[in-house]
GROMACS .gro file of C-alpha atoms in nm:
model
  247
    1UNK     CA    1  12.692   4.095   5.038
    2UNK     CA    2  12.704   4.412   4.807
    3UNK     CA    3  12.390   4.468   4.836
    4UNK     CA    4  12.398   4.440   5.229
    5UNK     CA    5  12.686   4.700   5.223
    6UNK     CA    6  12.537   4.934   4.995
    7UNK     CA    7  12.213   4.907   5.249
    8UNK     CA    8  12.425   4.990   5.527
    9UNK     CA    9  12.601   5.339   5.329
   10UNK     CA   10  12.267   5.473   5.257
   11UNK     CA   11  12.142   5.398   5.636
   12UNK     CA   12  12.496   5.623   5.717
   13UNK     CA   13  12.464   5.872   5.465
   14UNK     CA   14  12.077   5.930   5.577
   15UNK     CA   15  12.135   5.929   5.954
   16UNK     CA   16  12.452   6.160   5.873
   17UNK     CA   17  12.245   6.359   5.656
   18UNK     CA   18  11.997   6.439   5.945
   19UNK     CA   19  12.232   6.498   6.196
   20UNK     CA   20  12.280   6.838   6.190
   21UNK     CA   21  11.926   6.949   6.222
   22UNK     CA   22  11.915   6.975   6.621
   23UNK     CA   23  12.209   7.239   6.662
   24UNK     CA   24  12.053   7.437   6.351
   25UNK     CA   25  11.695   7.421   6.532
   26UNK     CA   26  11.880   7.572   6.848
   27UNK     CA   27  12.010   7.814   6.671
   28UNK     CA   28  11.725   7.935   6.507
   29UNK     CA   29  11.540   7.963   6.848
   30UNK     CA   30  11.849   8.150   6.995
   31UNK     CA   31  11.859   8.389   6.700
   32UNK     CA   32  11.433   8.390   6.705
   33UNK     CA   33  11.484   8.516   7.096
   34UNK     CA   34  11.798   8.762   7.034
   35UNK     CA   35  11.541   8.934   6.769
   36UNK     CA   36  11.281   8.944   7.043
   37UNK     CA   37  11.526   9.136   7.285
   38UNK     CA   38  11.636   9.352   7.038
   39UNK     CA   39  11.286   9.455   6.935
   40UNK     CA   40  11.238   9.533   7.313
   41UNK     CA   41  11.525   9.672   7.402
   42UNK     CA   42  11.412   9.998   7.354
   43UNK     CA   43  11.103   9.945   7.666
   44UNK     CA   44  11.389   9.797   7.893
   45UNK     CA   45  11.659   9.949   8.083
   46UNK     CA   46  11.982   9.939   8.006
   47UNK     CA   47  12.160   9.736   8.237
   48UNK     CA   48  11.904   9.500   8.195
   49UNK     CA   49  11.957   9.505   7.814
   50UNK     CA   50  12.299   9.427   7.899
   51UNK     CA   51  12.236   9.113   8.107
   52UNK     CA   52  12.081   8.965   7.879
   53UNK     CA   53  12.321   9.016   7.610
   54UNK     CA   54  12.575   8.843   7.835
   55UNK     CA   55  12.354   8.578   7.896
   56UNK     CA   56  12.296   8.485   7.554
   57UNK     CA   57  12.717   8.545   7.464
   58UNK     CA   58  12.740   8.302   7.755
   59UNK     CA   59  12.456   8.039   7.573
   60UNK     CA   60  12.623   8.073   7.265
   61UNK     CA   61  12.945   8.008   7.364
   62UNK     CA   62  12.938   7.771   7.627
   63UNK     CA   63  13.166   8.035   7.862
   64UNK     CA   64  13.014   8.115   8.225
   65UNK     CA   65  12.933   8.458   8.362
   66UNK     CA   66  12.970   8.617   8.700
   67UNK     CA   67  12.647   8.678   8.774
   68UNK     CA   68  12.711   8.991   8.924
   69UNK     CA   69  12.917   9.117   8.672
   70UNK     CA   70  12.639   9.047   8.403
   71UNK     CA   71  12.429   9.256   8.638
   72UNK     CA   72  12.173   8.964   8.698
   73UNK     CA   73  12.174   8.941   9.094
   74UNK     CA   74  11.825   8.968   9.189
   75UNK     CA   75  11.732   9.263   9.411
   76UNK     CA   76  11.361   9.303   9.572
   77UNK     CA   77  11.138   9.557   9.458
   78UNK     CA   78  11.122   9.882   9.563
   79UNK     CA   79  10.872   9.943   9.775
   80UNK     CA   80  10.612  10.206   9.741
   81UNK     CA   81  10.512  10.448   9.988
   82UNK     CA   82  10.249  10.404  10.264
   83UNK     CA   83   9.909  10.540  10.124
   84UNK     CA   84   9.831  10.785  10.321
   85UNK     CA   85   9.446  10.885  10.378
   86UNK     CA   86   9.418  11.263  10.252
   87UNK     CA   87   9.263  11.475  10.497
   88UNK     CA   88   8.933  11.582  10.389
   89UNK     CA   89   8.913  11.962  10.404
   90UNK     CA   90   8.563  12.116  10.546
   91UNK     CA   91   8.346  12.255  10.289
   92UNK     CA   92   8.497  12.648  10.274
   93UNK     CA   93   8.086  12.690  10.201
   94UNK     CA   94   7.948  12.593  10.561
   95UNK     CA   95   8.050  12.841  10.858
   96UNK     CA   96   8.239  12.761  11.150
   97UNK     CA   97   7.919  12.672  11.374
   98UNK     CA   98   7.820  12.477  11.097
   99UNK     CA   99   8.121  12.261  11.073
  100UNK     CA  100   8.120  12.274  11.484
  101UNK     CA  101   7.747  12.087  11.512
  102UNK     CA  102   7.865  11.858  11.243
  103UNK     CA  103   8.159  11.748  11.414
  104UNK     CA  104   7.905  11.719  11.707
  105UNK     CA  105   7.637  11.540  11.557
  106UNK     CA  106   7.954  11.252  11.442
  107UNK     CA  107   8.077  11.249  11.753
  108UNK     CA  108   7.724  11.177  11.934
  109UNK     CA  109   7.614  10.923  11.697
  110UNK     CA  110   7.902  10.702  11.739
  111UNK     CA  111   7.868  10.750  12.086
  112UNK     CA  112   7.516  10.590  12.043
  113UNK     CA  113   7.597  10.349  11.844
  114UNK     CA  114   7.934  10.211  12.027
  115UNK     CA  115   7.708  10.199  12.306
  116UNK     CA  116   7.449  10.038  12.133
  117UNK     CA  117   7.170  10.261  12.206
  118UNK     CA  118   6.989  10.307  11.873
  119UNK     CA  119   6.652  10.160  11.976
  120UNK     CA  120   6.606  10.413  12.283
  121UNK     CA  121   6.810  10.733  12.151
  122UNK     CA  122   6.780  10.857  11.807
  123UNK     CA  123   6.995  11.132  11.666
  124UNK     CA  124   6.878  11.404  11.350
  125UNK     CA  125   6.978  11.749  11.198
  126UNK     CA  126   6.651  11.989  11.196
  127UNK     CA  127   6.609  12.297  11.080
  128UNK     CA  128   6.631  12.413  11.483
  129UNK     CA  129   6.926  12.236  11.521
  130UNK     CA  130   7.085  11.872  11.624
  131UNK     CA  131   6.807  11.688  11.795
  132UNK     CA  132   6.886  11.420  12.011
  133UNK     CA  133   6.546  11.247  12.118
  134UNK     CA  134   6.582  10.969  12.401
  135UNK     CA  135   6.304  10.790  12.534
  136UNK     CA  136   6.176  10.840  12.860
  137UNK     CA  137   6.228  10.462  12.945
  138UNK     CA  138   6.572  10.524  12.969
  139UNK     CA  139   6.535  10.829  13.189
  140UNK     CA  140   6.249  10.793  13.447
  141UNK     CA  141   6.001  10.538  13.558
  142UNK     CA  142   5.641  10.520  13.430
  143UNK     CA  143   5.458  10.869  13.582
  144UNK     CA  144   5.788  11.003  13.749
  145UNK     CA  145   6.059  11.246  13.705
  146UNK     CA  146   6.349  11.142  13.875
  147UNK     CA  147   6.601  11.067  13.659
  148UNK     CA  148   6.717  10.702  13.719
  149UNK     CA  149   7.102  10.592  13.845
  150UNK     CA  150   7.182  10.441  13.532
  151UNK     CA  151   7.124  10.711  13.303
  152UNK     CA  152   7.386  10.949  13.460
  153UNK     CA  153   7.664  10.809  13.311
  154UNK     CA  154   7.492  10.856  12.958
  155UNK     CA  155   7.404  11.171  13.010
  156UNK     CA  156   7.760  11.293  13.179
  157UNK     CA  157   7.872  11.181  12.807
  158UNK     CA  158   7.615  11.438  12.649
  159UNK     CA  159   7.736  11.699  12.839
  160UNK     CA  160   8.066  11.648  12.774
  161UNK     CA  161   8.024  11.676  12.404
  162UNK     CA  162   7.749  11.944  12.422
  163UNK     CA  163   7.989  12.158  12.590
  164UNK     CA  164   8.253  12.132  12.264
  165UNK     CA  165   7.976  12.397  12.139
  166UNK     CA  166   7.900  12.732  12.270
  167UNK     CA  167   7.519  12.732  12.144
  168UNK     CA  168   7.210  12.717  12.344
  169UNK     CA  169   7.028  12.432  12.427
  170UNK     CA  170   6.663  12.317  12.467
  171UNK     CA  171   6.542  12.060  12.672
  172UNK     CA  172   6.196  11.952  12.562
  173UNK     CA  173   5.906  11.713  12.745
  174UNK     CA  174   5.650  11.490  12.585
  175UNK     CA  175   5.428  11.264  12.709
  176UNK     CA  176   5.152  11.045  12.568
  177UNK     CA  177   4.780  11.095  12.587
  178UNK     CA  178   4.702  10.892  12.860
  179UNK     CA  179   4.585  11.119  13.141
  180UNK     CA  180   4.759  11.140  13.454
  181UNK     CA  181   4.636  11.334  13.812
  182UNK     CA  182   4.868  11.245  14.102
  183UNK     CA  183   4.948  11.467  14.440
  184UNK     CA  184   5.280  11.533  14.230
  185UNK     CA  185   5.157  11.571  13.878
  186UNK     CA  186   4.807  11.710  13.798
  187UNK     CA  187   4.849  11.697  13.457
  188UNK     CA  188   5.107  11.546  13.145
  189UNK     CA  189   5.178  11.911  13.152
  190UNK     CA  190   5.329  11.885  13.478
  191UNK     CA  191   5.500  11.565  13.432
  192UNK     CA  192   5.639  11.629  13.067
  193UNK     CA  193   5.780  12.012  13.207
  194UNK     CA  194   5.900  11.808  13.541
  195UNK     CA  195   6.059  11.581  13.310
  196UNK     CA  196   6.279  11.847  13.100
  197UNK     CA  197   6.336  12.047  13.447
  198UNK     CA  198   6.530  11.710  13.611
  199UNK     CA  199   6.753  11.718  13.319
  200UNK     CA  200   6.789  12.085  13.266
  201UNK     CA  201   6.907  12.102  13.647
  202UNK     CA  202   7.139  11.773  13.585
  203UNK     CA  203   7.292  11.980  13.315
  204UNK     CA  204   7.375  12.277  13.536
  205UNK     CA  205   7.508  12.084  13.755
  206UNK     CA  206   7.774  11.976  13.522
  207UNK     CA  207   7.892  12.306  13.430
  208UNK     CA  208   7.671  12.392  13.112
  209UNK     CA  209   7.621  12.757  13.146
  210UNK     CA  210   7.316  12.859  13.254
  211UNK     CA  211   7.223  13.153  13.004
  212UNK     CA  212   7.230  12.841  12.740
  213UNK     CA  213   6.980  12.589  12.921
  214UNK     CA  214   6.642  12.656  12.851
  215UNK     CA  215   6.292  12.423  12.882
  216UNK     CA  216   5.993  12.350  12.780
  217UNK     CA  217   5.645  12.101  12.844
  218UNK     CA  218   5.461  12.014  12.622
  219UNK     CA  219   5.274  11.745  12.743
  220UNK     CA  220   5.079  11.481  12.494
  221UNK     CA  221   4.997  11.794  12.232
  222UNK     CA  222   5.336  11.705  11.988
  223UNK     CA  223   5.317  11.294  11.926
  224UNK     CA  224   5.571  11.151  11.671
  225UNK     CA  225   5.267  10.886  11.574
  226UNK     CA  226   4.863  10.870  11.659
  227UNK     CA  227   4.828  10.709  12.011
  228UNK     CA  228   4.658  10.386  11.917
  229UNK     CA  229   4.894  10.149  12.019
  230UNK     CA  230   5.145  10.079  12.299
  231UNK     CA  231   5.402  10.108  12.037
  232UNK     CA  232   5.284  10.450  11.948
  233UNK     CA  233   5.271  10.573  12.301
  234UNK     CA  234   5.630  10.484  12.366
  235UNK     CA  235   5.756  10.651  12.082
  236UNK     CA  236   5.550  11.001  12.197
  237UNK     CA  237   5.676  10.964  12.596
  238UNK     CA  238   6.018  11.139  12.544
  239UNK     CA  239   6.258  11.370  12.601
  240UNK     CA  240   6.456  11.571  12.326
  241UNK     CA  241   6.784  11.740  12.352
  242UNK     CA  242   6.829  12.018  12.080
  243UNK     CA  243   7.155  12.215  12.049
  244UNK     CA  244   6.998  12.539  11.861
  245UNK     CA  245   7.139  12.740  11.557
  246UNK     CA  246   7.184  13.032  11.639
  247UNK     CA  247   6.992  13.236  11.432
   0.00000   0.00000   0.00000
C-alpha cells in the first residue's frame, strides 16, 4: 500500500513538475515576436508600430481592443496613378517636311494594311521621296488605261492624305516587256504614259493642285525583276506614286 502511494506522489510531483512548460513556451514565442517588432519598428510607420503594440498588450493580457482605436481597421490601398503614355517628341534633327512625309508615310501604310492591301500596294522611303507603288491589276485591265470603278475609292483615300503635304508629286508608268500595237496604244510607251495620265487627271480632279502633278512613261525600260516569268512581269506592270523632296 506504501509503496502504491508513494507511486502515485511521484506520478503528481512529475506531472506537476511539467506543468508549467506550455505558458513558459508561449511566452517565449510572444517575447521572440515583440523582439522581432521592435527590431523593425524602425522600417514601419508609426501608427502601425502602435497597433501592434496594442495587439500584443491585448495577447498578453487577455483584455480586448477596439479595433479602431488600436488603429487596425483595414483600409484599401492607395491607388496609383493611370500610366500615362509620354508623348514622343519629333527628332529636333529632321525638318518640318521631314517630320510631315513621315507622318505621311504612317498614315498610308496603315491605310494599306487596315485595308489589307499589302500584296498589290507596297509602300517605301527613297531617296526621291515616299514611293507608293501599286500594281496595275488593281488599276486597269490587261492593255488598257481606264482606271477601273473599284479603285476610286482607294485612290480618293490617297488623295486625301497626299494633300496633308504641300510637295509635288510624280506619277510614274511601267509596263512589262511584252510588246503591245493596238489602234489605241502603239507602243508600252503609250500605254505605260496613258496609264500615269488617267491617274494624274483623277488627281486633278480631286483638288490636288496642278503646278504639283507631274508624269512620266516609261514603258518596259525600268523592271523591278528580269521578265522571265509571269511572276516577274506582274511585279514590272505598275504604277508608282512618289511625293518628292523638295530639293
Amino acid at each position: 500500500m506504501k509503496k502504491r502511494r508513494d507511486r502515485f506522489e511521484e506520478d503528481h510531483e512529475e506531472h506537476i513538475s511539467e506543468s508549467w512548460l506550455i505558458p513558459y513556451a508561449d511566452i517565449l514565442t510572444l517575447l521572440l515576436a515583440l523582439f522581432i517588432v521592435l527590431f523593425a519598428s524602425s522600417n514601419i510607420d508609426k501608427a502601425k508600430y502602435h497597433s501592434i503594440m496594442e495587439a500584443f498588450k491585448s495577447e498578453l493580457t487577455g483584455t480586448k481592443i477596439d479595433s479602431k482605436e488600436a488603429g487596425l481597421t483595414m483600409t484599401p490601398p492607395a491607388k496609383e496613378p493611370a500610366k500615362q503614355t509620354p508623348v514622343q517628341e519629333p527628332d529636333p534633327g529632321l525638318s518640318k517636311e521631314e517630320i510631315e512625309l513621315n507622318n505621311l508615310m504612317e498614315q498610308l501604310n496603315k491605310y494599306i494594311v487596315d485595308n489589307h492591301l499589302e500584296t498589290v500596294i507596297s509602300l517605301q522611303d527613297t531617296k526621291r521621296g515616299v514611293e507608293i507603288s501599286l500594281k496595275d491589276v488593281i488599276l486597269f485591265d490587261t492593255g488598257k488605261a481606264r482606271l477601273k470603278e473599284n479603285s476610286l475609292k482607294m485612290l480618293d483615300a490617297f488623295v486625301g492624305l497626299i494633300n496633308t503635304v504641300s510637295n509635288p508629286v510624280s506619277i510614274e508608268g511601267h509596263t512589262d516587256s511584252v510588246p503591245i500595237k493596238t489602234a489605241e496604244f502603239a507602243s508600252n510607251w503609250e500605254l505605260s504614259s496613258a496609264r500615269a495620265v488617267s491617274v494624274l487627271h483623277y488627281f486633278e480632279s480631286k483638288n490636288i493642285a496642278k503646278n504639283r502633278l507631274q508624269f512620266v512613261g516609261y514603258g518596259e525600260f525600268q523592271p523591278l525583276f528580269p521578265n522571265d516569268t509571269v511572276e516577274h512581269k506582274q511585279e514590272n506592270r505598275r504604277v508608282n506614286i512618289i511625293i518628292l523632296r523638295k530639293f
